[in-house]
Amino acid sequence: MNNLDLSHARIAVIGSGTMGIGIAQLAVIHGHSTILYDLDHEKTKQAVDGLHQTFAKLVEKGKITAEQAQQACSRLNIANGIDDLANAELVIEAVVEKLQVKQSLFQQLAAICSEHTIFASNTSSISVTAIAAGIPHPERVVGLHFFNPAPVMKLVEIVQGLKTPAGLCQALKSLMLAWKKIPVLTKPTPGFIVNRIARPFYAEAFRALQEQVSTYDQLDYALKQCGGFAMGPCELTDLIGQDVNFSVTQTVYEAFFYEPRYRPSLIQKELVDAGTWGRKSKQGFYHYDEKNQYATFQPQTIVTQSFHADVQVKGTWAQCPHLLERLGLSRALTSNENIIQIDDIDLRLSQGESANLQYLSRKTILMDWHHDFAQAQAVVLSHNHLCQAEDLAKIEAFFSQYQINVVWISDHPALLTLRTIVLLINEACEASLHGIASMEDIDNAMRYGVNYPKGPYQWMMQLGAQYVLQTLTNLYAIYGEEKYRASLYLKQYVAQQQSVTADSSKNLTECA
């Protein structure tokens, strides 16, 4: 399938739900003759009527012309039966997420379509290799995973099954680029890129709730304020549907032969069992009104307090380049540790330690990482048992001078944002170790598939790979759990960096 050109391919879309009609919209607006098929003929007609309304709204907003809308609509036909798909050159299925259903569908199509017809599955987590098994010419089966809503979301995962040739994937990549999408190539791993690497975003949030570290709304606030995420994990899973997100987690967990890193949460299972699935049931973590509005965490109004204390800085604070500038501090003492000493209190940037387990002789406050201290509205802090109420008040007064609120949580190694991000990075490293996708495609997948502010490798460059590795090492030492084990890929990356640095230093010494 080298030099395969799909730019004028006749396309069939199977499934007239939100995803199916969205894919059909993309196909017709980009010039493809398209046929839409669903077992429910009435549902298909309603979906097409809805598409006509969508095009009318796009014309109204000036996004497309009336002529473009008319031409696009003229390219779409409704199939009366599956035999009407016989002439399709590219079939994209968007049916229920069940292996047997997808296999049966492609087996039916194989009997009526050309042996050169490409069968693309919009599966989000099922093995493409498994779908292709038992299909004549399995090399034509490929994953083409759009994100909902398909016309809006930029990312498309192109999934190469065991027998899928690279040429087919490249042809689909060219097609998706023509459709103004951001395509990423992935090998057939459970969950592919996005649904695999995103698991810690949910899992670590639910673990924090289970360990009673924070409330769900406070946790969401922390991830948005400190991490720069558009939505917190509790808000996002309410939007996705707790039942849907839980099902994907279960699928990935089982597909990885019950790898502990992907274990589902009892917190989420309880919501699912109760039928509190989020927005669609008007209750999940949050309660929703008829307009789907809900109450979010609001920090207290900052009142600037009188502050008198001796303040000294240790360390480079390289992971938080704007913090010292925001606080009007300069590096006074050299140290391998990042510490701001406020009288007898050590304010430390977390590196995965436990305040109560590792700091037994000094009053210690651990601070979560913040993506932009220049604009920070709040910091998330925890403290050890030596700190008294007056010590916490002193810390609050210190930050109040700079209009920064303090959000206290219980002692939680790596706190909330840093812990989430280093585990996302670690999962990305595991995917790289297994050759699942390139660094660039992994970053693009997470930025455009789930709207993260940065890709995992971009975060790693910002934090420093050594810092990420040390944080994971500390977490693993505390918990002793496989899910916190640093990836071999990350360890090798850090070792290579250290080797390059050592060689550079040696060369400079020799030149001197």
Tab-separated table of N, CA and C in Angstrom, residues 109-258:
chain	number	residue	atom	x	y	z
A	109	LEU	N	-18.639	-6.835	5.699
A	109	LEU	CA	-18.155	-5.937	4.658
A	109	LEU	C	-17.145	-6.619	3.738
A	110	ALA	N	-16.314	-7.496	4.318
A	110	ALA	CA	-15.311	-8.206	3.517
A	110	ALA	C	-15.967	-9.057	2.435
A	111	ALA	N	-17.197	-9.485	2.687
A	111	ALA	CA	-17.909	-10.332	1.723
A	111	ALA	C	-18.477	-9.530	0.559
A	112	ILE	N	-18.638	-8.216	0.724
A	112	ILE	CA	-19.277	-7.424	-0.333
A	112	ILE	C	-18.359	-6.347	-0.923
A	113	CYS	N	-17.321	-5.980	-0.199
A	113	CYS	CA	-16.421	-4.912	-0.666
A	113	CYS	C	-15.209	-5.498	-1.389
A	114	SER	N	-14.510	-4.652	-2.108
A	114	SER	CA	-13.263	-5.046	-2.757
A	114	SER	C	-12.229	-5.446	-1.705
A	115	GLU	N	-11.306	-6.327	-2.089
A	115	GLU	CA	-10.243	-6.721	-1.158
A	115	GLU	C	-9.294	-5.562	-0.865
A	116	HIS	N	-9.415	-4.485	-1.649
A	116	HIS	CA	-8.574	-3.307	-1.436
A	116	HIS	C	-9.256	-2.254	-0.558
A	117	THR	N	-10.513	-2.481	-0.211
A	117	THR	CA	-11.226	-1.518	0.633
A	117	THR	C	-10.580	-1.464	2.011
A	118	ILE	N	-10.356	-0.266	2.500
A	118	ILE	CA	-9.726	-0.075	3.807
A	118	ILE	C	-10.799	-0.054	4.886
A	119	PHE	N	-10.587	-0.827	5.939
A	119	PHE	CA	-11.508	-0.873	7.070
A	119	PHE	C	-10.863	-0.151	8.253
A	120	ALA	N	-11.421	0.992	8.614
A	120	ALA	CA	-10.878	1.786	9.719
A	120	ALA	C	-11.850	1.765	10.898
A	121	SER	N	-11.323	1.470	12.066
A	121	SER	CA	-12.143	1.433	13.274
A	121	SER	C	-11.888	2.672	14.118
A	122	ASN	N	-12.962	3.278	14.598
A	122	ASN	CA	-12.853	4.446	15.479
A	122	ASN	C	-12.737	4.018	16.949
A	123	THR	N	-12.331	2.793	17.179
A	123	THR	CA	-12.194	2.311	18.553
A	123	THR	C	-11.263	3.201	19.380
A	124	SER	N	-11.608	3.344	20.664
A	124	SER	CA	-10.781	4.158	21.558
A	124	SER	C	-9.859	3.316	22.419
A	125	SER	N	-10.092	1.998	22.475
A	125	SER	CA	-9.253	1.188	23.365
A	125	SER	C	-9.112	-0.273	22.961
A	126	ILE	N	-9.913	-0.754	22.009
A	126	ILE	CA	-9.858	-2.171	21.611
A	126	ILE	C	-8.686	-2.400	20.657
A	127	SER	N	-8.033	-3.532	20.799
A	127	SER	CA	-6.886	-3.872	19.962
A	127	SER	C	-7.280	-3.949	18.490
A	128	VAL	N	-6.588	-3.191	17.646
A	128	VAL	CA	-6.820	-3.220	16.200
A	128	VAL	C	-6.403	-4.581	15.641
A	129	THR	N	-5.349	-5.148	16.207
A	129	THR	CA	-4.910	-6.485	15.785
A	129	THR	C	-6.012	-7.503	16.046
A	130	ALA	N	-6.676	-7.400	17.174
A	130	ALA	CA	-7.768	-8.319	17.508
A	130	ALA	C	-8.956	-8.122	16.576
A	131	ILE	N	-9.272	-6.867	16.254
A	131	ILE	CA	-10.377	-6.596	15.334
A	131	ILE	C	-10.087	-7.205	13.966
A	132	ALA	N	-8.827	-7.105	13.533
A	132	ALA	CA	-8.446	-7.594	12.203
A	132	ALA	C	-8.399	-9.119	12.116
A	133	ALA	N	-8.245	-9.785	13.246
A	133	ALA	CA	-8.138	-11.251	13.247
A	133	ALA	C	-9.409	-11.873	12.663
A	134	GLY	N	-9.242	-12.757	11.718
A	134	GLY	CA	-10.387	-13.432	11.115
A	134	GLY	C	-10.998	-12.666	9.949
A	135	ILE	N	-10.463	-11.475	9.632
A	135	ILE	CA	-10.947	-10.686	8.493
A	135	ILE	C	-10.078	-11.012	7.281
A	136	PRO	N	-10.664	-11.350	6.137
A	136	PRO	CA	-9.835	-11.550	4.944
A	136	PRO	C	-9.011	-10.296	4.664
A	137	HIS	N	-7.749	-10.485	4.346
A	137	HIS	CA	-6.812	-9.380	4.122
A	137	HIS	C	-6.754	-8.460	5.350
A	138	PRO	N	-6.326	-8.979	6.484
A	138	PRO	CA	-6.298	-8.187	7.721
A	138	PRO	C	-5.365	-6.978	7.644
A	139	GLU	N	-4.480	-6.957	6.646
A	139	GLU	CA	-3.548	-5.829	6.510
A	139	GLU	C	-4.281	-4.524	6.165
A	140	ARG	N	-5.525	-4.604	5.752
A	140	ARG	CA	-6.276	-3.373	5.427
A	140	ARG	C	-7.022	-2.798	6.622
A	141	VAL	N	-6.943	-3.469	7.764
A	141	VAL	CA	-7.629	-2.996	8.966
A	141	VAL	C	-6.705	-2.073	9.754
A	142	VAL	N	-7.217	-0.919	10.151
A	142	VAL	CA	-6.415	0.097	10.817
A	142	VAL	C	-7.295	0.839	11.819
A	143	GLY	N	-6.691	1.429	12.818
A	143	GLY	CA	-7.434	2.255	13.763
A	143	GLY	C	-7.402	3.705	13.325
A	144	LEU	N	-8.550	4.373	13.389
A	144	LEU	CA	-8.644	5.790	13.059
A	144	LEU	C	-9.520	6.417	14.147
A	145	HIS	N	-8.868	6.787	15.248
A	145	HIS	CA	-9.595	7.211	16.449
A	145	HIS	C	-9.751	8.724	16.498
A	146	PHE	N	-10.965	9.190	16.235
A	146	PHE	CA	-11.300	10.603	16.367
A	146	PHE	C	-11.706	10.882	17.809
A	147	PHE	N	-11.658	12.150	18.171
A	147	PHE	CA	-12.071	12.564	19.504
A	147	PHE	C	-13.334	13.415	19.387
A	148	ASN	N	-14.200	13.293	20.364
A	148	ASN	CA	-15.525	13.902	20.314
A	148	ASN	C	-15.506	15.346	20.835
A	149	PRO	N	-16.110	16.287	20.096
A	149	PRO	CA	-16.782	16.164	18.798
A	149	PRO	C	-15.781	16.162	17.639
A	150	ALA	N	-15.946	15.227	16.736
A	150	ALA	CA	-14.972	15.012	15.661
A	150	ALA	C	-14.708	16.244	14.802
A	151	PRO	N	-15.715	17.064	14.455
A	151	PRO	CA	-15.418	18.230	13.626
A	151	PRO	C	-14.587	19.288	14.346
A	152	VAL	N	-14.589	19.272	15.687
A	152	VAL	CA	-13.916	20.306	16.474
A	152	VAL	C	-12.548	19.859	16.974
A	153	MET	N	-12.482	18.666	17.545
A	153	MET	CA	-11.240	18.183	18.142
A	153	MET	C	-10.192	17.914	17.068
A	154	LYS	N	-8.982	18.416	17.303
A	154	LYS	CA	-7.931	18.361	16.288
A	154	LYS	C	-7.279	16.985	16.153
A	155	LEU	N	-7.206	16.244	17.247
A	155	LEU	CA	-6.392	15.025	17.251
A	155	LEU	C	-7.095	13.836	16.594
A	156	VAL	N	-6.310	13.055	15.863
A	156	VAL	CA	-6.739	11.744	15.373
A	156	VAL	C	-5.596	10.765	15.604
A	157	GLU	N	-5.883	9.677	16.315
A	157	GLU	CA	-4.879	8.616	16.517
A	157	GLU	C	-4.991	7.606	15.380
A	158	ILE	N	-3.908	7.389	14.675
A	158	ILE	CA	-3.857	6.367	13.627
A	158	ILE	C	-3.146	5.159	14.214
A	159	VAL	N	-3.862	4.061	14.326
A	159	VAL	CA	-3.364	2.905	15.070
A	159	VAL	C	-2.974	1.789	14.109
A	160	GLN	N	-1.720	1.409	14.173
A	160	GLN	CA	-1.181	0.365	13.301
A	160	GLN	C	-1.314	-0.990	13.972
A	161	GLY	N	-2.138	-1.860	13.393
A	161	GLY	CA	-2.243	-3.224	13.887
A	161	GLY	C	-1.005	-4.023	13.514
A	162	LEU	N	-0.924	-5.238	14.011
A	162	LEU	CA	0.259	-6.067	13.766
A	162	LEU	C	0.517	-6.261	12.276
A	163	LYS	N	-0.552	-6.367	11.474
A	163	LYS	CA	-0.395	-6.617	10.039
A	163	LYS	C	-0.653	-5.377	9.184
A	164	THR	N	-0.935	-4.250	9.810
A	164	THR	CA	-1.193	-3.016	9.053
A	164	THR	C	0.122	-2.472	8.504
A	165	PRO	N	0.240	-2.279	7.189
A	165	PRO	CA	1.490	-1.740	6.634
A	165	PRO	C	1.656	-0.261	6.959
A	166	ALA	N	2.907	0.154	7.068
A	166	ALA	CA	3.201	1.558	7.369
A	166	ALA	C	2.666	2.477	6.286
A	167	GLY	N	2.636	1.986	5.046
A	167	GLY	CA	2.153	2.804	3.933
A	167	GLY	C	0.710	3.228	4.106
A	168	LEU	N	-0.129	2.336	4.642
A	168	LEU	CA	-1.534	2.665	4.879
A	168	LEU	C	-1.647	3.751	5.942
A	169	CYS	N	-0.852	3.621	6.991
A	169	CYS	CA	-0.870	4.632	8.060
A	169	CYS	C	-0.438	5.995	7.532
A	170	GLN	N	0.569	6.004	6.667
A	170	GLN	CA	1.041	7.257	6.098
A	170	GLN	C	-0.013	7.883	5.179
A	171	ALA	N	-0.744	7.025	4.442
A	171	ALA	CA	-1.802	7.531	3.560
A	171	ALA	C	-2.924	8.164	4.379
A	172	LEU	N	-3.268	7.545	5.498
A	172	LEU	CA	-4.297	8.104	6.371
A	172	LEU	C	-3.800	9.376	7.053
A	173	LYS	N	-2.505	9.424	7.361
A	173	LYS	CA	-1.941	10.640	7.941
A	173	LYS	C	-2.069	11.805	6.959
A	174	SER	N	-1.769	11.550	5.688
A	174	SER	CA	-1.913	12.588	4.657
A	174	SER	C	-3.370	13.029	4.533
A	175	LEU	N	-4.283	12.065	4.605
A	175	LEU	CA	-5.709	12.391	4.518
A	175	LEU	C	-6.135	13.260	5.693
A	176	MET	N	-5.702	12.906	6.892
A	176	MET	CA	-6.087	13.670	8.077
A	176	MET	C	-5.491	15.074	8.054
A	177	LEU	N	-4.288	15.209	7.540
A	177	LEU	CA	-3.697	16.540	7.388
A	177	LEU	C	-4.530	17.381	6.421
A	178	ALA	N	-5.023	16.747	5.355
A	178	ALA	CA	-5.884	17.452	4.407
A	178	ALA	C	-7.205	17.850	5.061
A	179	TRP	N	-7.621	17.089	6.057
A	179	TRP	CA	-8.850	17.404	6.801
A	179	TRP	C	-8.581	18.396	7.939
A	180	LYS	N	-7.372	18.967	7.971
A	180	LYS	CA	-6.966	19.969	8.969
A	180	LYS	C	-6.890	19.376	10.385
A	181	LYS	N	-6.552	18.090	10.472
A	181	LYS	CA	-6.399	17.433	11.757
A	181	LYS	C	-4.924	17.321	12.143
A	182	ILE	N	-4.676	16.950	13.391
A	182	ILE	CA	-3.324	16.667	13.861
A	182	ILE	C	-3.242	15.157	14.077
A	183	PRO	N	-2.716	14.421	13.095
A	183	PRO	CA	-2.656	12.961	13.223
A	183	PRO	C	-1.404	12.509	13.968
A	184	VAL	N	-1.560	11.502	14.793
A	184	VAL	CA	-0.413	10.892	15.475
A	184	VAL	C	-0.444	9.390	15.200
A	185	LEU	N	0.732	8.809	15.054
A	185	LEU	CA	0.852	7.386	14.752
A	185	LEU	C	1.155	6.618	16.029
A	186	THR	N	0.435	5.519	16.246
A	186	THR	CA	0.641	4.723	17.446
A	186	THR	C	0.572	3.238	17.134
A	187	LYS	N	1.364	2.476	17.875
A	187	LYS	CA	1.296	1.020	17.784
A	187	LYS	C	0.082	0.538	18.581
A	188	PRO	N	-0.305	-0.728	18.411
A	188	PRO	CA	-1.546	-1.211	19.038
A	188	PRO	C	-1.373	-1.577	20.512
A	189	THR	N	-1.230	-0.577	21.369
A	189	THR	CA	-1.187	-0.793	22.813
A	189	THR	C	-2.570	-0.523	23.396
A	190	PRO	N	-2.955	-1.174	24.477
A	190	PRO	CA	-4.253	-0.863	25.092
A	190	PRO	C	-4.385	0.621	25.419
A	191	GLY	N	-5.470	1.237	24.951
A	191	GLY	CA	-5.694	2.654	25.186
A	191	GLY	C	-4.954	3.561	24.219
A	192	PHE	N	-4.092	2.966	23.349
A	192	PHE	CA	-3.294	3.735	22.391
A	192	PHE	C	-2.449	4.786	23.130
A	193	ILE	N	-2.443	6.026	22.667
A	193	ILE	CA	-1.622	7.031	23.357
A	193	ILE	C	-2.425	7.714	24.463
A	194	VAL	N	-3.510	8.358	24.080
A	194	VAL	CA	-4.233	9.232	25.015
A	194	VAL	C	-4.844	8.461	26.173
A	195	ASN	N	-5.621	7.428	25.872
A	195	ASN	CA	-6.322	6.716	26.944
A	195	ASN	C	-5.395	5.856	27.790
A	196	ARG	N	-4.169	5.674	27.347
A	196	ARG	CA	-3.168	5.007	28.176
A	196	ARG	C	-2.448	6.020	29.068
A	197	ILE	N	-1.899	7.052	28.441
A	197	ILE	CA	-1.058	7.986	29.191
A	197	ILE	C	-1.882	8.840	30.154
A	198	ALA	N	-3.152	9.067	29.846
A	198	ALA	CA	-3.990	9.923	30.701
A	198	ALA	C	-4.434	9.261	31.996
A	199	ARG	N	-4.229	7.957	32.156
A	199	ARG	CA	-4.768	7.271	33.330
A	199	ARG	C	-4.331	7.889	34.659
A	200	PRO	N	-3.044	8.310	34.832
A	200	PRO	CA	-2.662	8.884	36.133
A	200	PRO	C	-3.394	10.179	36.476
A	201	PHE	N	-3.852	10.915	35.478
A	201	PHE	CA	-4.573	12.159	35.747
A	201	PHE	C	-5.810	11.879	36.600
A	202	TYR	N	-6.473	10.770	36.295
A	202	TYR	CA	-7.659	10.383	37.065
A	202	TYR	C	-7.269	9.579	38.308
A	203	ALA	N	-6.372	8.622	38.119
A	203	ALA	CA	-6.050	7.684	39.198
A	203	ALA	C	-5.465	8.383	40.423
A	204	GLU	N	-4.548	9.322	40.213
A	204	GLU	CA	-3.932	9.994	41.357
A	204	GLU	C	-4.910	10.933	42.059
A	205	ALA	N	-5.829	11.510	41.308
A	205	ALA	CA	-6.865	12.343	41.920
A	205	ALA	C	-7.767	11.495	42.808
A	206	PHE	N	-8.202	10.352	42.276
A	206	PHE	CA	-9.094	9.493	43.064
A	206	PHE	C	-8.376	8.922	44.283
A	207	ARG	N	-7.068	8.675	44.143
A	207	ARG	CA	-6.317	8.179	45.294
A	207	ARG	C	-6.235	9.243	46.381
A	208	ALA	N	-6.016	10.476	45.997
A	208	ALA	CA	-5.972	11.571	46.972
A	208	ALA	C	-7.300	11.676	47.715
A	209	LEU	N	-8.404	11.486	46.995
A	209	LEU	CA	-9.719	11.527	47.634
A	209	LEU	C	-9.898	10.338	48.578
A	210	GLN	N	-9.451	9.175	48.139
A	210	GLN	CA	-9.602	7.979	48.965
A	210	GLN	C	-8.762	8.086	50.238
A	211	GLU	N	-7.608	8.751	50.145
A	211	GLU	CA	-6.757	8.931	51.319
A	211	GLU	C	-7.136	10.178	52.122
A	212	GLN	N	-8.236	10.823	51.735
A	212	GLN	CA	-8.799	11.970	52.452
A	212	GLN	C	-7.812	13.139	52.564
A	213	VAL	N	-7.061	13.328	51.502
A	213	VAL	CA	-6.069	14.396	51.458
A	213	VAL	C	-6.734	15.744	51.197
A	214	SER	N	-7.789	15.718	50.379
A	214	SER	CA	-8.414	16.935	49.897
A	214	SER	C	-9.869	16.640	49.576
A	215	THR	N	-10.652	17.684	49.367
A	215	THR	CA	-12.001	17.505	48.847
A	215	THR	C	-11.939	17.515	47.328
A	216	TYR	N	-12.981	16.992	46.682
A	216	TYR	CA	-12.975	16.891	45.226
A	216	TYR	C	-12.902	18.263	44.553
A	217	ASP	N	-13.601	19.267	45.098
A	217	ASP	CA	-13.593	20.588	44.463
A	217	ASP	C	-12.273	21.320	44.716
A	218	GLN	N	-11.690	21.098	45.882
A	218	GLN	CA	-10.381	21.683	46.188
A	218	GLN	C	-9.313	21.076	45.283
A	219	LEU	N	-9.418	19.784	45.075
A	219	LEU	CA	-8.468	19.077	44.208
A	219	LEU	C	-8.549	19.613	42.776
A	220	ASP	N	-9.765	19.777	42.259
A	220	ASP	CA	-9.934	20.323	40.919
A	220	ASP	C	-9.338	21.724	40.814
A	221	TYR	N	-9.586	22.523	41.841
A	221	TYR	CA	-9.043	23.887	41.857
A	221	TYR	C	-7.512	23.846	41.789
A	222	ALA	N	-6.909	22.967	42.555
A	222	ALA	CA	-5.448	22.868	42.598
A	222	ALA	C	-4.881	22.494	41.233
A	223	LEU	N	-5.478	21.519	40.566
A	223	LEU	CA	-4.961	21.091	39.259
A	223	LEU	C	-5.132	22.178	38.204
A	224	LYS	N	-6.192	22.947	38.306
A	224	LYS	CA	-6.405	24.040	37.346
A	224	LYS	C	-5.489	25.221	37.654
A	225	GLN	N	-5.435	25.619	38.919
A	225	GLN	CA	-4.659	26.783	39.303
A	225	GLN	C	-3.163	26.511	39.215
A	226	CYS	N	-2.712	25.396	39.768
A	226	CYS	CA	-1.272	25.110	39.814
A	226	CYS	C	-0.775	24.387	38.564
A	227	GLY	N	-1.609	23.526	38.007
A	227	GLY	CA	-1.171	22.747	36.846
A	227	GLY	C	-1.478	23.382	35.515
A	228	GLY	N	-2.423	24.330	35.498
A	228	GLY	CA	-2.798	24.954	34.240
A	228	GLY	C	-3.763	24.122	33.415
A	229	PHE	N	-4.348	23.078	34.024
A	229	PHE	CA	-5.304	22.239	33.299
A	229	PHE	C	-6.618	23.001	33.108
A	230	ALA	N	-7.281	22.741	31.982
A	230	ALA	CA	-8.545	23.427	31.693
A	230	ALA	C	-9.648	22.975	32.640
A	231	MET	N	-9.624	21.705	33.024
A	231	MET	CA	-10.604	21.155	33.958
A	231	MET	C	-9.883	20.246	34.936
A	232	GLY	N	-10.418	20.152	36.140
A	232	GLY	CA	-9.888	19.203	37.103
A	232	GLY	C	-10.387	17.800	36.794
A	233	PRO	N	-9.771	16.767	37.366
A	233	PRO	CA	-10.160	15.384	37.058
A	233	PRO	C	-11.584	15.039	37.456
A	234	CYS	N	-12.086	15.625	38.536
A	234	CYS	CA	-13.461	15.321	38.960
A	234	CYS	C	-14.463	15.985	38.029
A	235	GLU	N	-14.197	17.233	37.645
A	235	GLU	CA	-15.042	17.918	36.661
A	235	GLU	C	-15.035	17.176	35.328
A	236	LEU	N	-13.842	16.779	34.896
A	236	LEU	CA	-13.702	16.164	33.581
A	236	LEU	C	-14.402	14.806	33.518
A	237	THR	N	-14.228	13.992	34.541
A	237	THR	CA	-14.900	12.685	34.521
A	237	THR	C	-16.416	12.829	34.650
A	238	ASP	N	-16.873	13.868	35.348
A	238	ASP	CA	-18.310	14.157	35.361
A	238	ASP	C	-18.802	14.499	33.961
A	239	LEU	N	-17.985	15.249	33.204
A	239	LEU	CA	-18.355	15.629	31.839
A	239	LEU	C	-18.323	14.422	30.909
A	240	ILE	N	-17.270	13.626	30.982
A	240	ILE	CA	-17.150	12.420	30.149
A	240	ILE	C	-18.259	11.435	30.483
A	241	GLY	N	-18.573	11.345	31.759
A	241	GLY	CA	-19.481	10.320	32.284
A	241	GLY	C	-18.671	9.376	33.138
A	242	GLN	N	-18.995	9.295	34.431
A	242	GLN	CA	-18.231	8.411	35.320
A	242	GLN	C	-18.270	6.970	34.830
A	243	ASP	N	-19.414	6.560	34.287
A	243	ASP	CA	-19.549	5.187	33.784
A	243	ASP	C	-18.634	4.952	32.585
A	244	VAL	N	-18.553	5.941	31.686
A	244	VAL	CA	-17.722	5.802	30.490
A	244	VAL	C	-16.246	5.778	30.867
A	245	ASN	N	-15.819	6.722	31.717
A	245	ASN	CA	-14.422	6.787	32.120
A	245	ASN	C	-14.012	5.536	32.888
A	246	PHE	N	-14.889	5.055	33.757
A	246	PHE	CA	-14.605	3.846	34.533
A	246	PHE	C	-14.475	2.634	33.610
A	247	SER	N	-15.330	2.577	32.596
A	247	SER	CA	-15.289	1.463	31.647
A	247	SER	C	-13.977	1.452	30.863
A	248	VAL	N	-13.518	2.629	30.427
A	248	VAL	CA	-12.242	2.709	29.700
A	248	VAL	C	-11.096	2.273	30.613
A	249	THR	N	-11.123	2.722	31.873
A	249	THR	CA	-10.081	2.328	32.824
A	249	THR	C	-10.070	0.820	33.016
A	250	GLN	N	-11.253	0.227	33.149
A	250	GLN	CA	-11.341	-1.229	33.292
A	250	GLN	C	-10.774	-1.942	32.066
A	251	THR	N	-11.119	-1.429	30.880
A	251	THR	CA	-10.646	-2.046	29.635
A	251	THR	C	-9.125	-2.024	29.558
A	252	VAL	N	-8.536	-0.864	29.865
A	252	VAL	CA	-7.074	-0.738	29.823
A	252	VAL	C	-6.439	-1.640	30.881
A	253	TYR	N	-7.007	-1.663	32.073
A	253	TYR	CA	-6.495	-2.485	33.180
A	253	TYR	C	-6.489	-3.970	32.809
A	254	GLU	N	-7.600	-4.438	32.268
A	254	GLU	CA	-7.703	-5.852	31.891
A	254	GLU	C	-6.797	-6.173	30.703
A	255	ALA	N	-6.718	-5.241	29.738
A	255	ALA	CA	-5.892	-5.476	28.549
A	255	ALA	C	-4.414	-5.547	28.886
A	256	PHE	N	-4.009	-4.887	29.972
A	256	PHE	CA	-2.614	-4.942	30.417
A	256	PHE	C	-2.389	-6.062	31.441
A	257	PHE	N	-3.297	-7.039	31.442
A	257	PHE	CA	-3.182	-8.182	32.348
A	257	PHE	C	-3.080	-7.736	33.809
A	258	TYR	N	-3.943	-6.752	34.137
A	258	TYR	CA	-4.091	-6.268	35.520
A	258	TYR	C	-2.807	-5.632	36.066
